[in-house]
Amino acid sequence: MALTIKQQFSSPGGILKFLIKHNTIFIFIVLVIFSALISDVFFTSVNLSNLLKQVSGIGIISIGMLIVILTGGIDLSVGSMVALLAVTFAILVNTVILPLAIILTIIIGFSLGSVAGYLVAFQKMAPFIATLALMTIARGLGFIYSKGSPITFKTPGGEFMSNFANNSTLGIPNIAIVFFLIVIGAMVMLRYNVFGRLVIAIGSNEEASRLSGIKVNKYKFLVYAISGALAATAAIIVASRTNLGSPNMGMAWELDAIAAVVIGGASLNGGKGTAINTLMGVLILGLIGNILNLLNVPSYPQQVVKGGIIIFAVLLQKFESK
Amino acid sequence: MKTSESEYRVEMTGISKSFGVVSVLENVNLKVKPGEIHALLGENGAGKSTLVKILSGVHQKDSGKITLNGQEINPKNTHEGQVLGISVVYQELSLVNDLSVAENIYLHKLGASKFWMNWKKITEDAQELIDSLGFEIDAAARVRDLSIVQKQVVEIAKALSEDTKVLVLDEPTTVFDPTDIKKLFDNLFKLKAKGISIIYISHHLDEIFKIADSVTVLRDGVDTGSMAVADTDADGVIRLMIGRELKDLYPPRNVQVGEVPVFEVKNLTAKDTLVHDVSFSVRPGEILGIAGLGGSGRTETAKLIFGAHKKKSGTMLLNGKEIKTNTPVCAVGHQIGFVSEDRKEEGVFLPLSIRRNISVTNFTGISGKLGFINTDNEYKNVVGLIDKLSIKAPSSEIDVKNLSGGNQQKVALAKWLSVDSKVIFIDEPTRGVDVGAKVEIYNLINEVAEKGVGVVVISSDMPEIMGISDRILVMYKGTIYGELPKDKFSEENILRYSIGKQLK
């Protein structure tokens, strides 16, 4: 029902309903306030820009993950793809001119994603299996091409990228700007473009989509390819930040990306989820890590807290659907 | 008061229920005696299903009182309802496709039994139960492999597998052909004789007058009356249902049917279904009916033409030119439309808004080169269609899952009305749709035909198919067995062809 915010507040229990409906943003705000109260370092520009730098890589692959999940699929290969593509980018930076290195890396990412897309859309392979296989293949290839050790940037192009990735514009880290642009792009595509409409339609009822004359296979193929291209973008950013490409990068990132998408209220059955909420999911995960670091909580308890927050967020969404 | 308590098996008094801000039931009463068939009538969205779901424990009432044999009950979930002896056969089938018929029938008992299952006994019991209903279904078969009619029978068997005191049937006959309906009715009479109370929801008034003892009518969540069936007639009931007289269920048509067929099929044979050697043609402006029993291949024929099933041989001509439709995408490309009989699974997108549902088949009018949608044009188009089809919803942003069956069906139709089709196949246009909405849907079908579209309507509802078609094809065992021109329309003629007999 097209109730305005005011109407929602004025109906009985309205505030609670409003909070449950917008639980992702609500959790985010609570976490920000909590962080600011508990640590005086939190609201410093150094800390905030570190936080944004840390989440940008995972954030970018989370957007790809969201688009895949909207069709009812899943992409487990993105973490390993980041490793393979970071190594690829490092090799390319050291051999060809920078713009070509960037374009080639993204094309390779798109192509690798296309393999998953082909298997899922045209060979009717279960997305979990197809991308699980690609996950180990990509990780393996990363180690093969790098011979097991990190490849450092050695050219002026590499230096340029490293500067870009570690600097800020108007106080916002450049790589976070890239991330935000991708979020905005995804928002626009999902909301105002036929592509987004059809991706959501396919995820909410694949058979009805097929019988409506929608090219279901084409779109299922495309979402994995796009996820691959976004993994490439994340790889370029992550490699540039550290000035090297390593086959150990992106370890278990696919799980963080899934967590971010789910915290953002998307349904793993497909058809439900938005880019802005995924952004919130990414920031929530990042915030938890950040504040626990500021409080000097060691990393193992951090994992426990992270898991707890995921459960809490999804439980809140249960209320929403009731 | 003691005596009045024992008179009724089920007594629901002053039941109210709302979902969020939408009030669905207001102060509704329903009283059913033991050994009585009580019809629950009302248009789609009148609140019949909700009332039944409150009785069975799916939903909880906001206020009111429910008694069973004089005892107040408050089932909090379907399991509690079942334990009390209330079984419901829902309109939406709720079977597990990958389990056998027997496992499905005894599913509710599997969890409660001892550690080991006696599969042999379960299968035998299930077989006995189905045999006693008079239908031929193998209890060991997987539900996935059954026809939709057989699935419905399994649902009924499931409801009867326990010690049922109150049996609720929500639109049980929509998928049944006349022979199956007769079998079902015979079973209901047997159950009635055993003292079971039956609450029967249906849109088919003729059924009600055949089997029911008494009737309660709901309109917009309020009960407009309860009476013995003997004290009323169809017109009286319809008045209570829609609050007005219903004159022309099948509106008159003034369409100039073209001479040259817009679409022709020659010797079409399917690869994976029983459909074979199907030939027919449809002219612009014509409404062609396809009748036949369940399982005769009507839906399969439409899906074959639409490219949803694989073809083995045969040709299709659109405006005299041969076309191929190997996928639904090709069919839509040739401006062929298809409205599925299974609207929840194949027709609409339940979790999406009306707007998103309607726009999904056609973005050409509302989007630019790069696929960006002009939302103003989209709203204009969608709101126009919502108005034109009188879809009852507070706004275009309501999710389709919150609409009643009739309004969902209108959304499924609207999806295709926003595209320019040359031929459109409509499978069971009014299944599970109330009388008021039916007329509106027939008007729409007529309007589509008036634009020169060839309309093919598949229907199990005999009065409907005779009421709206210009010509009827009858299918039998996967092919077209006979053709009836308008002056030969009769239930008897359709039935004779349907069972493979010649006309008298």
Tab-separated table of N, CA and C in Angstrom, chain B residues 332-437:
chain	number	residue	atom	x	y	z
B	332	VAL	N	6.372	-14.921	-29.290
B	332	VAL	CA	6.055	-13.538	-28.952
B	332	VAL	C	6.533	-12.617	-30.071
B	333	GLY	N	7.683	-12.951	-30.651
B	333	GLY	CA	8.212	-12.183	-31.777
B	333	GLY	C	7.237	-12.178	-32.948
B	334	HIS	N	6.520	-13.286	-33.139
B	334	HIS	CA	5.512	-13.354	-34.211
B	334	HIS	C	4.155	-12.841	-33.742
B	335	GLN	N	4.133	-12.209	-32.588
B	335	GLN	CA	2.906	-11.625	-32.027
B	335	GLN	C	1.851	-12.674	-31.712
B	336	ILE	N	2.321	-13.788	-31.140
B	336	ILE	CA	1.399	-14.795	-30.630
B	336	ILE	C	1.426	-14.673	-29.107
B	337	GLY	N	0.261	-14.619	-28.491
B	337	GLY	CA	0.197	-14.492	-27.040
B	337	GLY	C	-0.338	-15.755	-26.398
B	338	PHE	N	-0.036	-15.947	-25.128
B	338	PHE	CA	-0.510	-17.149	-24.438
B	338	PHE	C	-0.764	-16.834	-22.968
B	339	VAL	N	-1.994	-17.007	-22.533
B	339	VAL	CA	-2.327	-16.824	-21.119
B	339	VAL	C	-2.494	-18.212	-20.510
B	340	SER	N	-1.646	-18.548	-19.560
B	340	SER	CA	-1.619	-19.909	-19.015
B	340	SER	C	-2.814	-20.186	-18.112
B	341	GLU	N	-3.176	-21.470	-18.012
B	341	GLU	CA	-4.265	-21.862	-17.107
B	341	GLU	C	-3.792	-21.808	-15.659
B	342	ASP	N	-2.477	-21.926	-15.459
B	342	ASP	CA	-1.929	-22.001	-14.110
B	342	ASP	C	-1.365	-20.637	-13.749
B	343	ARG	N	-2.241	-19.738	-13.321
B	343	ARG	CA	-1.778	-18.351	-13.241
B	343	ARG	C	-0.739	-18.147	-12.163
B	344	LYS	N	-0.802	-18.906	-11.080
B	344	LYS	CA	0.168	-18.680	-10.001
B	344	LYS	C	1.560	-19.136	-10.394
B	345	GLU	N	1.630	-20.303	-11.078
B	345	GLU	CA	2.942	-20.850	-11.426
B	345	GLU	C	3.469	-20.271	-12.731
B	346	GLU	N	2.567	-20.012	-13.680
B	346	GLU	CA	3.036	-19.681	-15.020
B	346	GLU	C	2.497	-18.353	-15.543
B	347	GLY	N	1.553	-17.767	-14.819
B	347	GLY	CA	0.900	-16.591	-15.374
B	347	GLY	C	1.436	-15.290	-14.816
B	348	VAL	N	1.328	-15.121	-13.514
B	348	VAL	CA	1.711	-13.839	-12.926
B	348	VAL	C	2.968	-13.975	-12.074
B	349	PHE	N	3.526	-12.829	-11.727
B	349	PHE	CA	4.666	-12.785	-10.818
B	349	PHE	C	4.107	-12.366	-9.459
B	350	LEU	N	3.838	-13.342	-8.599
B	350	LEU	CA	3.145	-13.045	-7.347
B	350	LEU	C	3.845	-12.010	-6.472
B	351	PRO	N	5.187	-12.080	-6.309
B	351	PRO	CA	5.797	-11.117	-5.382
B	351	PRO	C	5.976	-9.727	-5.979
B	352	LEU	N	5.645	-9.548	-7.235
B	352	LEU	CA	5.889	-8.240	-7.862
B	352	LEU	C	4.595	-7.437	-7.968
B	353	SER	N	4.782	-6.122	-8.136
B	353	SER	CA	3.626	-5.223	-8.175
B	353	SER	C	2.837	-5.419	-9.464
B	354	ILE	N	1.612	-4.912	-9.465
B	354	ILE	CA	0.776	-4.968	-10.665
B	354	ILE	C	1.503	-4.308	-11.829
B	355	ARG	N	2.122	-3.167	-11.532
B	355	ARG	CA	2.824	-2.430	-12.593
B	355	ARG	C	3.907	-3.297	-13.230
B	356	ARG	N	4.731	-3.910	-12.394
B	356	ARG	CA	5.815	-4.725	-12.938
B	356	ARG	C	5.275	-5.928	-13.706
B	357	ASN	N	4.167	-6.486	-13.241
B	357	ASN	CA	3.570	-7.619	-13.933
B	357	ASN	C	3.098	-7.241	-15.324
B	358	ILE	N	2.419	-6.129	-15.394
B	358	ILE	CA	1.819	-5.747	-16.673
B	358	ILE	C	2.882	-5.338	-17.681
B	359	SER	N	3.937	-4.684	-17.195
B	359	SER	CA	4.941	-4.160	-18.125
B	359	SER	C	5.844	-5.237	-18.703
B	360	VAL	N	5.823	-6.408	-18.074
B	360	VAL	CA	6.896	-7.358	-18.364
B	360	VAL	C	6.910	-7.864	-19.812
B	361	THR	N	5.745	-7.910	-20.462
B	361	THR	CA	5.731	-8.406	-21.845
B	361	THR	C	6.050	-7.327	-22.859
B	362	ASN	N	6.004	-6.098	-22.447
B	362	ASN	CA	6.111	-5.057	-23.450
B	362	ASN	C	6.795	-3.811	-22.912
B	363	PHE	N	8.014	-3.610	-23.363
B	363	PHE	CA	8.717	-2.387	-22.976
B	363	PHE	C	8.878	-1.461	-24.174
B	364	THR	N	8.404	-1.862	-25.345
B	364	THR	CA	8.682	-1.066	-26.542
B	364	THR	C	8.048	0.322	-26.458
B	365	GLY	N	6.835	0.393	-25.910
B	365	GLY	CA	6.185	1.693	-25.856
B	365	GLY	C	6.713	2.585	-24.750
B	366	ILE	N	7.380	1.990	-23.771
B	366	ILE	CA	7.701	2.780	-22.581
B	366	ILE	C	9.196	2.891	-22.314
B	367	SER	N	10.033	2.341	-23.217
B	367	SER	CA	11.469	2.452	-22.955
B	367	SER	C	12.210	2.920	-24.187
B	368	GLY	N	13.349	3.559	-23.941
B	368	GLY	CA	14.147	4.105	-25.031
B	368	GLY	C	15.129	3.082	-25.579
B	369	LYS	N	16.074	3.582	-26.372
B	369	LYS	CA	17.009	2.702	-27.065
B	369	LYS	C	17.845	1.850	-26.115
B	370	LEU	N	18.329	2.464	-25.046
B	370	LEU	CA	19.213	1.734	-24.143
B	370	LEU	C	18.436	0.954	-23.082
B	371	GLY	N	17.129	0.901	-23.236
B	371	GLY	CA	16.338	0.114	-22.304
B	371	GLY	C	15.926	0.878	-21.057
B	372	PHE	N	16.131	2.194	-21.057
B	372	PHE	CA	15.692	2.945	-19.886
B	372	PHE	C	14.192	3.210	-19.968
B	373	ILE	N	13.534	2.980	-18.837
B	373	ILE	CA	12.077	3.016	-18.842
B	373	ILE	C	11.572	4.422	-18.550
B	374	ASN	N	10.660	4.864	-19.363
B	374	ASN	CA	9.999	6.144	-19.117
B	374	ASN	C	8.853	5.878	-18.135
B	375	THR	N	9.109	6.151	-16.868
B	375	THR	CA	8.146	5.745	-15.840
B	375	THR	C	6.810	6.457	-15.975
B	376	ASP	N	6.817	7.695	-16.493
B	376	ASP	CA	5.544	8.400	-16.683
B	376	ASP	C	4.655	7.641	-17.651
B	377	ASN	N	5.253	7.274	-18.805
B	377	ASN	CA	4.490	6.515	-19.794
B	377	ASN	C	4.056	5.173	-19.233
B	378	GLU	N	4.955	4.571	-18.427
B	378	GLU	CA	4.634	3.270	-17.871
B	378	GLU	C	3.403	3.378	-16.965
B	379	TYR	N	3.425	4.359	-16.065
B	379	TYR	CA	2.289	4.535	-15.157
B	379	TYR	C	1.008	4.769	-15.947
B	380	LYS	N	1.124	5.622	-16.981
B	380	LYS	CA	-0.055	5.945	-17.779
B	380	LYS	C	-0.649	4.666	-18.368
B	381	ASN	N	0.233	3.855	-18.977
B	381	ASN	CA	-0.191	2.607	-19.598
B	381	ASN	C	-0.815	1.664	-18.564
B	382	VAL	N	-0.129	1.503	-17.429
B	382	VAL	CA	-0.575	0.549	-16.417
B	382	VAL	C	-1.883	1.002	-15.773
B	383	VAL	N	-1.936	2.279	-15.406
B	383	VAL	CA	-3.151	2.773	-14.758
B	383	VAL	C	-4.327	2.673	-15.721
B	384	GLY	N	-4.069	2.950	-17.014
B	384	GLY	CA	-5.099	2.807	-18.031
B	384	GLY	C	-5.653	1.395	-18.062
B	385	LEU	N	-4.741	0.415	-18.041
B	385	LEU	CA	-5.183	-0.979	-18.094
B	385	LEU	C	-5.908	-1.398	-16.811
B	386	ILE	N	-5.415	-0.913	-15.673
B	386	ILE	CA	-6.072	-1.246	-14.402
B	386	ILE	C	-7.510	-0.737	-14.424
B	387	ASP	N	-7.686	0.470	-14.951
B	387	ASP	CA	-9.022	1.049	-15.072
B	387	ASP	C	-9.886	0.240	-16.016
B	388	LYS	N	-9.310	-0.005	-17.192
B	388	LYS	CA	-10.049	-0.667	-18.260
B	388	LYS	C	-10.497	-2.067	-17.812
B	389	LEU	N	-9.653	-2.764	-17.104
B	389	LEU	CA	-9.983	-4.120	-16.668
B	389	LEU	C	-10.681	-4.118	-15.315
B	390	SER	N	-10.958	-2.955	-14.782
B	390	SER	CA	-11.438	-2.771	-13.412
B	390	SER	C	-10.795	-3.753	-12.441
B	391	ILE	N	-9.460	-3.732	-12.420
B	391	ILE	CA	-8.716	-4.514	-11.428
B	391	ILE	C	-8.888	-3.815	-10.090
B	392	LYS	N	-9.390	-4.557	-9.101
B	392	LYS	CA	-9.669	-3.916	-7.822
B	392	LYS	C	-8.425	-3.925	-6.942
B	393	ALA	N	-7.772	-2.767	-6.862
B	393	ALA	CA	-6.577	-2.631	-6.034
B	393	ALA	C	-6.409	-1.161	-5.700
B	394	PRO	N	-5.887	-0.883	-4.496
B	394	PRO	CA	-5.728	0.519	-4.097
B	394	PRO	C	-4.712	1.268	-4.947
B	395	SER	N	-3.727	0.566	-5.516
B	395	SER	CA	-2.773	1.255	-6.381
B	395	SER	C	-2.054	0.251	-7.257
B	396	SER	N	-1.321	0.772	-8.240
B	396	SER	CA	-0.601	-0.107	-9.160
B	396	SER	C	0.622	-0.736	-8.492
B	397	GLU	N	0.929	-0.299	-7.268
B	397	GLU	CA	2.146	-0.789	-6.601
B	397	GLU	C	1.875	-1.950	-5.652
B	398	ILE	N	0.626	-2.392	-5.589
B	398	ILE	CA	0.288	-3.551	-4.751
B	398	ILE	C	0.888	-4.813	-5.355
B	399	ASP	N	1.437	-5.674	-4.514
B	399	ASP	CA	1.944	-6.944	-5.018
B	399	ASP	C	0.771	-7.810	-5.454
B	400	VAL	N	0.980	-8.522	-6.549
B	400	VAL	CA	-0.108	-9.319	-7.112
B	400	VAL	C	-0.540	-10.435	-6.156
B	401	LYS	N	0.366	-10.882	-5.281
B	401	LYS	CA	-0.018	-11.954	-4.354
B	401	LYS	C	-1.130	-11.509	-3.395
B	402	ASN	N	-1.301	-10.213	-3.220
B	402	ASN	CA	-2.354	-9.725	-2.333
B	402	ASN	C	-3.708	-9.564	-3.021
B	403	LEU	N	-3.768	-9.874	-4.316
B	403	LEU	CA	-5.038	-9.719	-5.030
B	403	LEU	C	-5.815	-11.030	-5.002
B	404	SER	N	-7.127	-10.924	-5.250
B	404	SER	CA	-7.953	-12.126	-5.330
B	404	SER	C	-7.706	-12.802	-6.674
B	405	GLY	N	-8.176	-14.054	-6.788
B	405	GLY	CA	-7.953	-14.832	-8.007
B	405	GLY	C	-8.419	-14.125	-9.274
B	406	GLY	N	-9.605	-13.526	-9.202
B	406	GLY	CA	-10.145	-12.869	-10.386
B	406	GLY	C	-9.292	-11.692	-10.809
B	407	ASN	N	-8.829	-10.936	-9.827
B	407	ASN	CA	-7.988	-9.781	-10.156
B	407	ASN	C	-6.612	-10.212	-10.638
B	408	GLN	N	-6.114	-11.335	-10.089
B	408	GLN	CA	-4.848	-11.862	-10.600
B	408	GLN	C	-4.998	-12.250	-12.068
B	409	GLN	N	-6.136	-12.879	-12.383
B	409	GLN	CA	-6.367	-13.299	-13.759
B	409	GLN	C	-6.424	-12.086	-14.685
B	410	LYS	N	-7.007	-11.012	-14.188
B	410	LYS	CA	-7.063	-9.802	-15.013
B	410	LYS	C	-5.659	-9.253	-15.254
B	411	VAL	N	-4.804	-9.359	-14.239
B	411	VAL	CA	-3.419	-8.906	-14.423
B	411	VAL	C	-2.736	-9.760	-15.483
B	412	ALA	N	-2.978	-11.086	-15.410
B	412	ALA	CA	-2.378	-11.982	-16.406
B	412	ALA	C	-2.844	-11.611	-17.808
B	413	LEU	N	-4.115	-11.238	-17.947
B	413	LEU	CA	-4.633	-10.826	-19.250
B	413	LEU	C	-4.070	-9.472	-19.664
B	414	ALA	N	-3.981	-8.564	-18.693
B	414	ALA	CA	-3.506	-7.216	-18.989
B	414	ALA	C	-2.107	-7.254	-19.581
B	415	LYS	N	-1.306	-8.191	-19.072
B	415	LYS	CA	0.047	-8.387	-19.562
B	415	LYS	C	0.055	-8.522	-21.081
B	416	TRP	N	-0.923	-9.263	-21.603
B	416	TRP	CA	-0.951	-9.494	-23.044
B	416	TRP	C	-1.723	-8.418	-23.792
B	417	LEU	N	-2.588	-7.705	-23.080
B	417	LEU	CA	-3.353	-6.660	-23.754
B	417	LEU	C	-2.478	-5.463	-24.068
B	418	SER	N	-1.358	-5.340	-23.341
B	418	SER	CA	-0.491	-4.198	-23.622
B	418	SER	C	0.410	-4.481	-24.823
B	419	VAL	N	0.339	-5.673	-25.374
B	419	VAL	CA	1.102	-6.000	-26.583
B	419	VAL	C	0.114	-6.109	-27.739
B	420	ASP	N	0.575	-5.803	-28.936
B	420	ASP	CA	-0.280	-6.040	-30.095
B	420	ASP	C	-0.100	-7.475	-30.537
B	421	SER	N	-1.136	-8.307	-30.335
B	421	SER	CA	-1.043	-9.700	-30.755
B	421	SER	C	-1.834	-9.909	-32.029
B	422	LYS	N	-1.429	-10.922	-32.780
B	422	LYS	CA	-2.217	-11.313	-33.954
B	422	LYS	C	-3.101	-12.494	-33.596
B	423	VAL	N	-2.535	-13.389	-32.778
B	423	VAL	CA	-3.285	-14.545	-32.283
B	423	VAL	C	-3.035	-14.615	-30.790
B	424	ILE	N	-4.062	-14.928	-30.029
B	424	ILE	CA	-3.830	-15.080	-28.598
B	424	ILE	C	-4.548	-16.332	-28.101
B	425	PHE	N	-3.813	-17.151	-27.357
B	425	PHE	CA	-4.377	-18.353	-26.766
B	425	PHE	C	-4.664	-18.062	-25.292
B	426	ILE	N	-5.906	-18.290	-24.882
B	426	ILE	CA	-6.258	-18.045	-23.487
B	426	ILE	C	-6.739	-19.361	-22.898
B	427	ASP	N	-5.949	-19.903	-21.979
B	427	ASP	CA	-6.243	-21.216	-21.406
B	427	ASP	C	-7.024	-21.013	-20.114
B	428	GLU	N	-8.230	-21.510	-20.049
B	428	GLU	CA	-9.112	-21.380	-18.889
B	428	GLU	C	-9.184	-19.915	-18.427
B	429	PRO	N	-9.850	-19.069	-19.223
B	429	PRO	CA	-9.831	-17.635	-18.916
B	429	PRO	C	-10.429	-17.275	-17.562
B	430	THR	N	-11.357	-18.094	-17.046
B	430	THR	CA	-12.037	-17.670	-15.808
B	430	THR	C	-11.961	-18.723	-14.711
B	431	ARG	N	-10.933	-19.567	-14.731
B	431	ARG	CA	-10.828	-20.568	-13.661
B	431	ARG	C	-10.674	-19.876	-12.311
B	432	GLY	N	-11.528	-20.252	-11.378
B	432	GLY	CA	-11.432	-19.669	-10.037
B	432	GLY	C	-11.775	-18.192	-10.007
B	433	VAL	N	-12.599	-17.760	-10.952
B	433	VAL	CA	-12.946	-16.340	-11.030
B	433	VAL	C	-14.445	-16.200	-10.757
B	434	ASP	N	-14.830	-15.176	-10.034
B	434	ASP	CA	-16.237	-15.035	-9.675
B	434	ASP	C	-17.076	-14.488	-10.823
B	435	VAL	N	-18.387	-14.549	-10.636
B	435	VAL	CA	-19.308	-14.212	-11.726
B	435	VAL	C	-19.100	-12.797	-12.247
B	436	GLY	N	-18.974	-11.851	-11.329
B	436	GLY	CA	-18.833	-10.462	-11.749
B	436	GLY	C	-17.602	-10.268	-12.618
B	437	ALA	N	-16.489	-10.822	-12.166
B	437	ALA	CA	-15.243	-10.675	-12.907
B	437	ALA	C	-15.291	-11.439	-14.218
